Coordinates of C-alpha atoms in Angstrom, one line a residue:
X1 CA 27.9 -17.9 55.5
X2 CA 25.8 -21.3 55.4
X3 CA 21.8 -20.9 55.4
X4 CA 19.6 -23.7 57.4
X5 CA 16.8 -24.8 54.5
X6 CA 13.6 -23.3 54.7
X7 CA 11.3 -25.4 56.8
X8 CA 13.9 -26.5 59.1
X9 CA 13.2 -25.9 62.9
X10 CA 16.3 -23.3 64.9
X11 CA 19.3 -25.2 66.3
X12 CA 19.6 -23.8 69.4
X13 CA 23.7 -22.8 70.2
X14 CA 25.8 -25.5 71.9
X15 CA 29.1 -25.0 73.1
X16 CA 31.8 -26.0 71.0
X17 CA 33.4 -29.7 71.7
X18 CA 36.6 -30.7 72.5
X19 CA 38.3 -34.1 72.4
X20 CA 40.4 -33.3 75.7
X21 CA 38.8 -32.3 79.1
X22 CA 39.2 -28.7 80.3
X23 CA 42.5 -28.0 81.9
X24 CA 41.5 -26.1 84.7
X25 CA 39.0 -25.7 86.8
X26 CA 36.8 -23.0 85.4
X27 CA 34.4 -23.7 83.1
X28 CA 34.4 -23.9 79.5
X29 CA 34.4 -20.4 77.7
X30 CA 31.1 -21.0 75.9
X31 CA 29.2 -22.8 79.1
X32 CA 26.3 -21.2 78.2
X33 CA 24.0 -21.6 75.0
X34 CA 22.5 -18.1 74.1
X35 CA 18.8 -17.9 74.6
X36 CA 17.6 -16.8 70.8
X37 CA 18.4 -18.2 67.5
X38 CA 18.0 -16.2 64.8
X39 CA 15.0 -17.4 62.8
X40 CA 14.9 -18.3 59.0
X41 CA 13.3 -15.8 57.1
X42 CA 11.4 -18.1 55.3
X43 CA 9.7 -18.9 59.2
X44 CA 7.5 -15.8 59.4
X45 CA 5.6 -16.9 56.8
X46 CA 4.3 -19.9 59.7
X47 CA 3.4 -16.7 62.7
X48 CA 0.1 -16.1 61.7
X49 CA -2.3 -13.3 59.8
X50 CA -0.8 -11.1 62.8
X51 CA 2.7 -11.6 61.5
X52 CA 1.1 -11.4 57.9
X53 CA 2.0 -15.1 57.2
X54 CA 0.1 -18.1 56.2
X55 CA -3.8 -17.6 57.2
X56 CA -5.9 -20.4 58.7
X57 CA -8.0 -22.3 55.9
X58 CA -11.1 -21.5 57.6
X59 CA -10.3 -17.7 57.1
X60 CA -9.9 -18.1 53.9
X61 CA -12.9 -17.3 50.9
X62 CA -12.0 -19.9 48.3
X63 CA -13.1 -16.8 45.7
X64 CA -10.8 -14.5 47.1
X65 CA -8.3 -17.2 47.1
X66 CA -8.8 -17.9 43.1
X67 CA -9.2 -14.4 42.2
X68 CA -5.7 -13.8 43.4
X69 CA -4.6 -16.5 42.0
X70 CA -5.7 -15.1 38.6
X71 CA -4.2 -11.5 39.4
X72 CA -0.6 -13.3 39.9
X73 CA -0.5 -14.9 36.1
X74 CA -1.5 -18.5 37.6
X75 CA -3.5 -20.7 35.0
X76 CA -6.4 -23.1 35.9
X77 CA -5.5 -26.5 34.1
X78 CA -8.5 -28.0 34.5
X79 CA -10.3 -30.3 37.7
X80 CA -13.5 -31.1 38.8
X81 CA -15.9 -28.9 37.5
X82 CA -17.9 -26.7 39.8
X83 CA -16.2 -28.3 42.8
X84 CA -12.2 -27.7 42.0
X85 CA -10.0 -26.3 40.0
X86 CA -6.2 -27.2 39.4
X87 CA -4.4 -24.3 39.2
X88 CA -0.3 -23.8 38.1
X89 CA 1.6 -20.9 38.8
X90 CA 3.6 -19.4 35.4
X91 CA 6.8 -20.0 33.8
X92 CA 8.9 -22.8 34.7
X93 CA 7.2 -23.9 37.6
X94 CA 3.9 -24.6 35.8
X95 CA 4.7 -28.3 35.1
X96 CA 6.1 -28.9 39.0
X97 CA 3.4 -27.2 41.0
X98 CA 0.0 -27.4 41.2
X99 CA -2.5 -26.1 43.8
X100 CA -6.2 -27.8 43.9
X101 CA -8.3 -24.9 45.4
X102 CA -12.3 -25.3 46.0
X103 CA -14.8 -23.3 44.1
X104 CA -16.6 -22.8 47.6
X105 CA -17.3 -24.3 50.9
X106 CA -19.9 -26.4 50.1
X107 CA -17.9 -29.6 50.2
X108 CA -16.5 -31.0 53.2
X109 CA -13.1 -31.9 52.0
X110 CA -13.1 -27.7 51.3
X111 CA -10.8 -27.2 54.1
X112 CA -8.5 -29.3 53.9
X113 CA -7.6 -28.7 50.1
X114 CA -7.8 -24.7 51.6
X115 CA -5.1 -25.6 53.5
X116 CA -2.9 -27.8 51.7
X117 CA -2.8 -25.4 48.7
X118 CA -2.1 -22.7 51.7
X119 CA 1.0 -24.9 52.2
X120 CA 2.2 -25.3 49.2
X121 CA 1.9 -21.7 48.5
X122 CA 3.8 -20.9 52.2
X123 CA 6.6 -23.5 51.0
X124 CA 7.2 -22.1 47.0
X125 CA 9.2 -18.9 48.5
X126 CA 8.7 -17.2 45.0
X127 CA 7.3 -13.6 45.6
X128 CA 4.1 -13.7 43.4
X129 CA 3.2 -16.7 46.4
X130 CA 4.7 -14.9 49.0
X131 CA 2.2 -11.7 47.8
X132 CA -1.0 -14.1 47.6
X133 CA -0.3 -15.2 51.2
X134 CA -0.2 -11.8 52.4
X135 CA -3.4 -10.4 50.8
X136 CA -5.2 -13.2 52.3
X137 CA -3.2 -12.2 55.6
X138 CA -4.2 -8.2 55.3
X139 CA -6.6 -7.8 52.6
X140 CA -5.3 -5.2 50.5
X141 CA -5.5 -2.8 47.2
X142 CA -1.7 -3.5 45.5
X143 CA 0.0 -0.6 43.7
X144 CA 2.3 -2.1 41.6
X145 CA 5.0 -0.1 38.9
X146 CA 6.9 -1.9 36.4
X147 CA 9.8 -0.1 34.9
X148 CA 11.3 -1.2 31.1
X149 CA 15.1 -0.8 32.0
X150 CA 18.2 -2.7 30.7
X151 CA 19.2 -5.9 32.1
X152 CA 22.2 -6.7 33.4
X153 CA 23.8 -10.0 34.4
X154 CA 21.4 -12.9 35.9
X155 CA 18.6 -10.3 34.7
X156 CA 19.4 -8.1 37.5
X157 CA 19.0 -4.4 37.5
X158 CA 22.0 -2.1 38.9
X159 CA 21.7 -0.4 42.3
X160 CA 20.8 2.4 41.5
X161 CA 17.9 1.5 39.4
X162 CA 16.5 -0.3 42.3
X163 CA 16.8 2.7 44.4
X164 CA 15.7 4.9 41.7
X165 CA 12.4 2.8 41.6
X166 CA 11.7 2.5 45.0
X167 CA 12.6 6.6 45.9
X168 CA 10.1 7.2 43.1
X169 CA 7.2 5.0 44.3
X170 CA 7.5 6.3 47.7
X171 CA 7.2 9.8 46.3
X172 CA 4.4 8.2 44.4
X173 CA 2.4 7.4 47.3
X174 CA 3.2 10.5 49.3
X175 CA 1.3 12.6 46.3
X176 CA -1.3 10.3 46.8
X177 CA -1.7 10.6 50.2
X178 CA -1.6 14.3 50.3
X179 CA -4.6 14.6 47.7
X180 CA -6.8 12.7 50.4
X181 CA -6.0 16.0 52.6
X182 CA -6.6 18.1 50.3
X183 CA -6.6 19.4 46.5
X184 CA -3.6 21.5 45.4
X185 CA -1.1 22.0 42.7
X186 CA 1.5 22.2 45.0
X187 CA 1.7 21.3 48.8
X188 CA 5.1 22.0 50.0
X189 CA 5.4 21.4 53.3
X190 CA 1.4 21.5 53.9
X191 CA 0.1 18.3 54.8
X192 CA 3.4 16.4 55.3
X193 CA 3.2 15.1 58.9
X194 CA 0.0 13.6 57.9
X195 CA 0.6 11.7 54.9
X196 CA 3.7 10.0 56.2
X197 CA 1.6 9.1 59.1
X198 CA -1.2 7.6 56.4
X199 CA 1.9 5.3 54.7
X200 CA 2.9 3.9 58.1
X201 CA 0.7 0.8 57.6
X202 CA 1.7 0.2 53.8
X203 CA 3.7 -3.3 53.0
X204 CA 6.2 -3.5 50.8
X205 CA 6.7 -6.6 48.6
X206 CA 10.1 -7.7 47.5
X207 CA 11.3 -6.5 44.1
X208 CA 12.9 -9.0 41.5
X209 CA 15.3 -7.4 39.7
X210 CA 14.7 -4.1 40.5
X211 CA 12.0 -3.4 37.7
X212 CA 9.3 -4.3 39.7
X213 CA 7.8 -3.4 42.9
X214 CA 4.4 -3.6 44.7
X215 CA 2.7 -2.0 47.6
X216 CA 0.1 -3.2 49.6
X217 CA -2.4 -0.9 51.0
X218 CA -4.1 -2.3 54.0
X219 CA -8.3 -1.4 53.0
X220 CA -9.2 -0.3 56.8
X221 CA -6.8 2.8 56.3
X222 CA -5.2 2.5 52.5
X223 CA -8.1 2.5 50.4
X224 CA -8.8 6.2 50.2
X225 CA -5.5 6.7 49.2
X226 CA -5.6 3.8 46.6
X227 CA -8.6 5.0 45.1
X228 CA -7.3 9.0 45.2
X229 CA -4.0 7.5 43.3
X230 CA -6.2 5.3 40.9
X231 CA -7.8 8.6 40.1
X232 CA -5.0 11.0 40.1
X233 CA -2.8 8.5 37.7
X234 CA -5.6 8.4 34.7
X235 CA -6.3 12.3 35.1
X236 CA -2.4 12.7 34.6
X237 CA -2.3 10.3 31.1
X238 CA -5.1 12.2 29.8
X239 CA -3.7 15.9 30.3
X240 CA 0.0 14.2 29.2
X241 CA -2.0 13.1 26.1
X242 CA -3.7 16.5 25.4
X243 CA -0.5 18.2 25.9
X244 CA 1.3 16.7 23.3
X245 CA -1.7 16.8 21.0
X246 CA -2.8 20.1 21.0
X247 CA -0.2 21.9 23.2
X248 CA -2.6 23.0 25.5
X249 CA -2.0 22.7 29.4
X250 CA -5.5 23.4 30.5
X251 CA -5.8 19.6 31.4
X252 CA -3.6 19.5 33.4
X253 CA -5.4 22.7 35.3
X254 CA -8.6 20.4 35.7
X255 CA -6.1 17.5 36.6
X256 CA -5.7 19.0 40.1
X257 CA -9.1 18.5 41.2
X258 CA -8.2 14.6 40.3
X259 CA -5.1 14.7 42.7
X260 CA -2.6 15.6 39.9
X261 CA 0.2 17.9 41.6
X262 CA 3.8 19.0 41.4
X263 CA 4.5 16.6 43.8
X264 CA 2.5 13.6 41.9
X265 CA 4.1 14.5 38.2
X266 CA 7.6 15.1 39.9
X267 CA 7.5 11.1 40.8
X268 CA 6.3 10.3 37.7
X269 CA 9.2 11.9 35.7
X270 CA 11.5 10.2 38.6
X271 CA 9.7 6.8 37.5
X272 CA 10.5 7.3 33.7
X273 CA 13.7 8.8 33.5
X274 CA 16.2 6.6 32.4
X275 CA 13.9 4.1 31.3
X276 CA 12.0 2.8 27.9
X277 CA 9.3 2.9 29.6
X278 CA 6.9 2.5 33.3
X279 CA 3.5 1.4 33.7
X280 CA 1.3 1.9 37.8
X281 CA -1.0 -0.6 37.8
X282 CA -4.0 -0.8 41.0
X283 CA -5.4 -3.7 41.8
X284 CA -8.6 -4.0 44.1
X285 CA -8.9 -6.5 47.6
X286 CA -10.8 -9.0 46.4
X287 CA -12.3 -9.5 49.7
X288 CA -13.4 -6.0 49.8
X289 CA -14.6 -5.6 46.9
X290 CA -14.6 -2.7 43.9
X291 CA -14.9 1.0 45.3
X292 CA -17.9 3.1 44.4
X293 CA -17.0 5.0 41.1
X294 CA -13.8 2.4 40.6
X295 CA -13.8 -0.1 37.4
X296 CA -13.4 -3.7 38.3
X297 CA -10.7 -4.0 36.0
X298 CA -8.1 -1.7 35.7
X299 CA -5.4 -1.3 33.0
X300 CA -2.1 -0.5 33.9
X301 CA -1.4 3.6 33.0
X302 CA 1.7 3.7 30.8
X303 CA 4.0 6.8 30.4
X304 CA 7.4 6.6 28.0
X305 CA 9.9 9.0 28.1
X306 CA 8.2 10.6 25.8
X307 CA 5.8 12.2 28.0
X308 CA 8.6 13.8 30.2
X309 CA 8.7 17.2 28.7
X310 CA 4.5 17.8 29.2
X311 CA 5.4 16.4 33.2
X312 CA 8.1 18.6 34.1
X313 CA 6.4 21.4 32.2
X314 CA 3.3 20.7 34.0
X315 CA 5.3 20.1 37.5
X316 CA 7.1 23.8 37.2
X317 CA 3.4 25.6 35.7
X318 CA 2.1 24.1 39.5
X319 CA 4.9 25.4 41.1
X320 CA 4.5 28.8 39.4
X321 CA 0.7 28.9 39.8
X322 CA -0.1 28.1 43.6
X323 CA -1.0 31.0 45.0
X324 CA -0.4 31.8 48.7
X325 CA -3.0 31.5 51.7
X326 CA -4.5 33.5 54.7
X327 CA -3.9 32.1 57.7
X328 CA -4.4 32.7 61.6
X329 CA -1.5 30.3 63.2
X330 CA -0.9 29.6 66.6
X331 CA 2.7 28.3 67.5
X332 CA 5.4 28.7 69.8
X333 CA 8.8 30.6 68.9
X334 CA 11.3 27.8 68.9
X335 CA 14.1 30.2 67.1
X336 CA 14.8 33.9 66.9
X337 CA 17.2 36.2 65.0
X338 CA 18.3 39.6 64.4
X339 CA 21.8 41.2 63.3
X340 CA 21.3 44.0 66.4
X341 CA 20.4 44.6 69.8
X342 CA 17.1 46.7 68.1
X343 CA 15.4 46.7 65.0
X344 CA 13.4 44.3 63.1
X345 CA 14.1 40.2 63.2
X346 CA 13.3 37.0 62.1
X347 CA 11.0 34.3 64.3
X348 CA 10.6 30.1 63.6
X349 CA 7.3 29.6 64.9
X350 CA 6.6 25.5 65.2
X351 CA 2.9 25.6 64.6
X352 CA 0.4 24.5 66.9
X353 CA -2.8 25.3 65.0
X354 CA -3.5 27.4 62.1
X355 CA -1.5 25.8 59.5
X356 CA -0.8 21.9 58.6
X357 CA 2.8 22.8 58.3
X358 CA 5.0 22.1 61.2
X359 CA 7.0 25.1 60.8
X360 CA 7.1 28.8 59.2
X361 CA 9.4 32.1 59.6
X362 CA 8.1 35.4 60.3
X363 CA 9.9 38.6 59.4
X364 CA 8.7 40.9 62.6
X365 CA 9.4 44.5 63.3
X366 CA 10.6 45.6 66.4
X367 CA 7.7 45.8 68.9
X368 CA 6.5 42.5 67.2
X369 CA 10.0 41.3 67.7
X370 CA 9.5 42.1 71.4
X371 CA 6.5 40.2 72.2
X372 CA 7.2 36.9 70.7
X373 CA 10.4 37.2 72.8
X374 CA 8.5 37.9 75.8
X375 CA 6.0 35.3 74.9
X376 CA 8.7 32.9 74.5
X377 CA 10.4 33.4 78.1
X378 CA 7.0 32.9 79.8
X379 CA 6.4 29.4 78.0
X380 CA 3.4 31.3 76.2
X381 CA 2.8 30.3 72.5
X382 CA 1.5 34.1 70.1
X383 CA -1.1 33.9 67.6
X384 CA 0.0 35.7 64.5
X385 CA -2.1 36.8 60.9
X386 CA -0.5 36.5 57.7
X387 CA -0.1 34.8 54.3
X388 CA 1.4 31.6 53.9
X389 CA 3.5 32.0 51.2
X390 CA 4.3 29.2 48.5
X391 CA 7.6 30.7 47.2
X392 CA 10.0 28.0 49.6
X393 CA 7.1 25.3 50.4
X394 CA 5.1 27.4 52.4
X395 CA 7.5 27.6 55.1
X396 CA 7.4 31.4 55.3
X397 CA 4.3 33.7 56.5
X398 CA 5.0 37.1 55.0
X399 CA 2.5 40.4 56.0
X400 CA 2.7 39.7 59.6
X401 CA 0.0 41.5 61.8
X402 CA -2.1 41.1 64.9
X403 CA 0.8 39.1 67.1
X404 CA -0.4 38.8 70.2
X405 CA 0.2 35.8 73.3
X406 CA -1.8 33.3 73.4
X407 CA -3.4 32.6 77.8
X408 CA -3.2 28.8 78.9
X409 CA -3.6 27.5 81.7
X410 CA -0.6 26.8 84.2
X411 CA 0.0 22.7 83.1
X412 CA 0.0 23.6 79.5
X413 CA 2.4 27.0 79.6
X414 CA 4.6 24.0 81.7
X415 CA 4.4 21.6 78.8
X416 CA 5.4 24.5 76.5
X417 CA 8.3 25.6 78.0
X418 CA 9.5 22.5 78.8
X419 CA 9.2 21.4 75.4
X420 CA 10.4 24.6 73.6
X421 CA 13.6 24.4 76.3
X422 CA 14.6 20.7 75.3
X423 CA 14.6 21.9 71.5
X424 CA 18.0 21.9 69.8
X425 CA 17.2 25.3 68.3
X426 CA 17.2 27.0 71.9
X427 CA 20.2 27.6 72.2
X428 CA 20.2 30.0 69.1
X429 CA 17.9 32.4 71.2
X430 CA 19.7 32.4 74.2
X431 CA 22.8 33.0 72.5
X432 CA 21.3 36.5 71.5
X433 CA 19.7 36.9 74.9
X434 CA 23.3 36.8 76.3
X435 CA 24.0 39.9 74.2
X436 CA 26.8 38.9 71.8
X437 CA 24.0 40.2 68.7
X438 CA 25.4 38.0 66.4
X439 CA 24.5 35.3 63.6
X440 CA 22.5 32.7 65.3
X441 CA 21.4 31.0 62.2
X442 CA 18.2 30.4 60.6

């Protein structure tokens, strides 16, 4: 497989030439070009700030601009003071490259260095370049994790590193994101369906050698979540640190209110483990400037493998200690089970209101039983009390009392039932409907 190089414009598809004419009167196999060419990947880098590529120099704040610079290891080498600055990027490139970036607007020849250095930056195809352009694109906080792991040939990383760091960042991000909806030592399946929705807008940057890896929180959703992670990360270090030194774990209680949970030290161990070392590092848009109650600089938070035991101790004491909730849920039986024609049985409820989990079981005794079936056939959701349980992810409401069915109004008890009948886990109730009083599954 051949590559075009980077910068060159699509060759459209011709048919393939021959030396003799056709032999017959139809026409040639390939008479048609095709309509699309795939593109170079290096061309989307030339679509815009829409398609997070290179921005237009009068978008850009030549501070901003310099300030990432700076974050990405690049060195000012001198230039005109108070008007330009010369700036090289690190390592071997340093004595090739060179940008000449304003110090402000104030000149008139301020947009067209803007824009050349844009360029040059849209041309290098390294990925500390490739990162710059996109902050200036979609200003954004970066999380970024650095893991100390062997090297392998061409300073690679194996596979399974890579996917090891990138499982364990994700899972990272998902604590994070459930600590904005609330405070809890262990979540479960609370919260879930909105803190996937809240990483739908995070980038991902590429990650050399699979050691390194950086996310880009966007700041008109992501910075809530960058600041609760900030937050959550340094409240972690200190209870690791006062765990090992006095074998206490009552930091790690006080941690929670921080956003440290099961969920948060469970990525961290999945970060460390079967490395020297790992280190989270935030970094703050530039164009947005510091949060309230942030620092301006931030050190990377280091854990070693050393701090694994106080984590997983930490991560099984939250597990142990959450306790379970009240709750009042509304939902509409999707799933129903019981070994007999009579006698008490088992209900899925997917949860309307009540609960910010999208499922829970109910245990039910027989006239309960009765009435969620009957709610069920009439496209009617039940309101139900009981407490949440944590014991399985709060996925099970135990003490069950009070079921009744819910009224709406004639559209909505359509939308019910039509949704509840195109469910996959119908067919598991009408099985037992049918009479054969087996197994349906749970």
């Amino acid at each position: 497989m051949t590559h075009r190089p980077t910068g060159e414009p699509p060759r459209s598809a011709e048919p393939p030439r021959s030396a003799e004419p056709p032999r017959s009167a139809e026409p040639p196999r390939f008479a048609e070009p095709l309509r699309f060419a795939r593109p170079h990947p290096a061309d989307s880098l030339d679509d815009g700030p829409v398609a997070g590529g290179t921005p237009e120099p009068g978008t850009v704040d030549p501070a901003v601009l310099t300030a990432l610079l700076h974050r990405h290891g690049w060195r000012r080498r001198g230039g005109a003071p108070g008007r330009y600055g010369r700036w090289t990027p690190p390592g071997p490139a340093a004595g090739v490259t060179s940008l000449l970036v304003p110090v402000s607007r104030a000149f008139p020849d301020s947009d067209d260095l803007l824009g050349e250095a844009l360029h040059a930056l849209s041309r290098s195809g390294t990925p500390a370049a490739r990162e710059i352009l996109l902050s200036l694109a979609v200003p954004s906080d970066e999380v970024r994790w650095e893991r100390d792991i062997p090297t392998g040939p061409g300073d690679t990383a194996s596979w399974s590193a890579e996917e090891q760091l990138r499982s364990a960042a994700r899972r990272m991000l998902l604590a994070g994101a459930l600590a904005t909806r609330a405070r809890a030592g262990y979540y479960g399946a609370r919260h879930r369906r909105a803190a996937g929705a809240a990483l739908e807008n995070v980038l991902v940057g590429p990650a050399p050698g699979g050691r390194r890896l950086t996310a880009f929180l966007p700041v008109g959703t992501g910075r809530p979540l960058a600041v609760r992670l900030h937050q959550a990360l340094y409240a972690a270090r200190e209870a690791v640190d006062y765990r090992r030194a006095t074998g206490g774990t009552a930091a790690f209680d006080s941690a929670v209110a921080a956003g440290v949970s099961h969920e948060l030290t469970e990525s961290l161990v999945a970060l460390v483990r079967g490395t020297e070392g790992a280190r989270i590092a935030v970094g703050w848009a530039p164009a947005a400037g510091v949060p309230e109650g942030c620092g301006a600089l931030t050190e990377p938070v280091e854990f070693s493998p050393g701090d694994l035991p106080a984590l997983r101790e930490a991560a099984a004491r939250y597990l142990r200690a959450e306790p379970s909730v009240p709750v009042r849920i509304t939902g509409t039986v999707v799933r129903m089970r019981r070994p007999g024609p009579r006698g008490t049985g088992t209900v899925r409820l997917r949860v309307l209101a009540g609960a910010e989990v999208p499922h829970v079981r109910i245990a039910l005794d027989e006239e309960a039983y009765r009435i969620a079936g009957h709610a069920h056939l009439v496209g009617l959701p039940v309101r139900v009390l009981g407490r949440l349980e944590s014991r399985g992810g709060f996925r099970r409401l135990t003490g069950a009392c009070e079921i009744t069915p819910v009224q709406v109004d004639d559209a909505e008890r359509d939308r019910l039932l039509k949704a509840v009948q195109e469910h996959v886990e119908v067919a598991a109730f009408f099985e037992e409907t049918c009479g054969d009083g087996g197994d349906c599954g749970d």
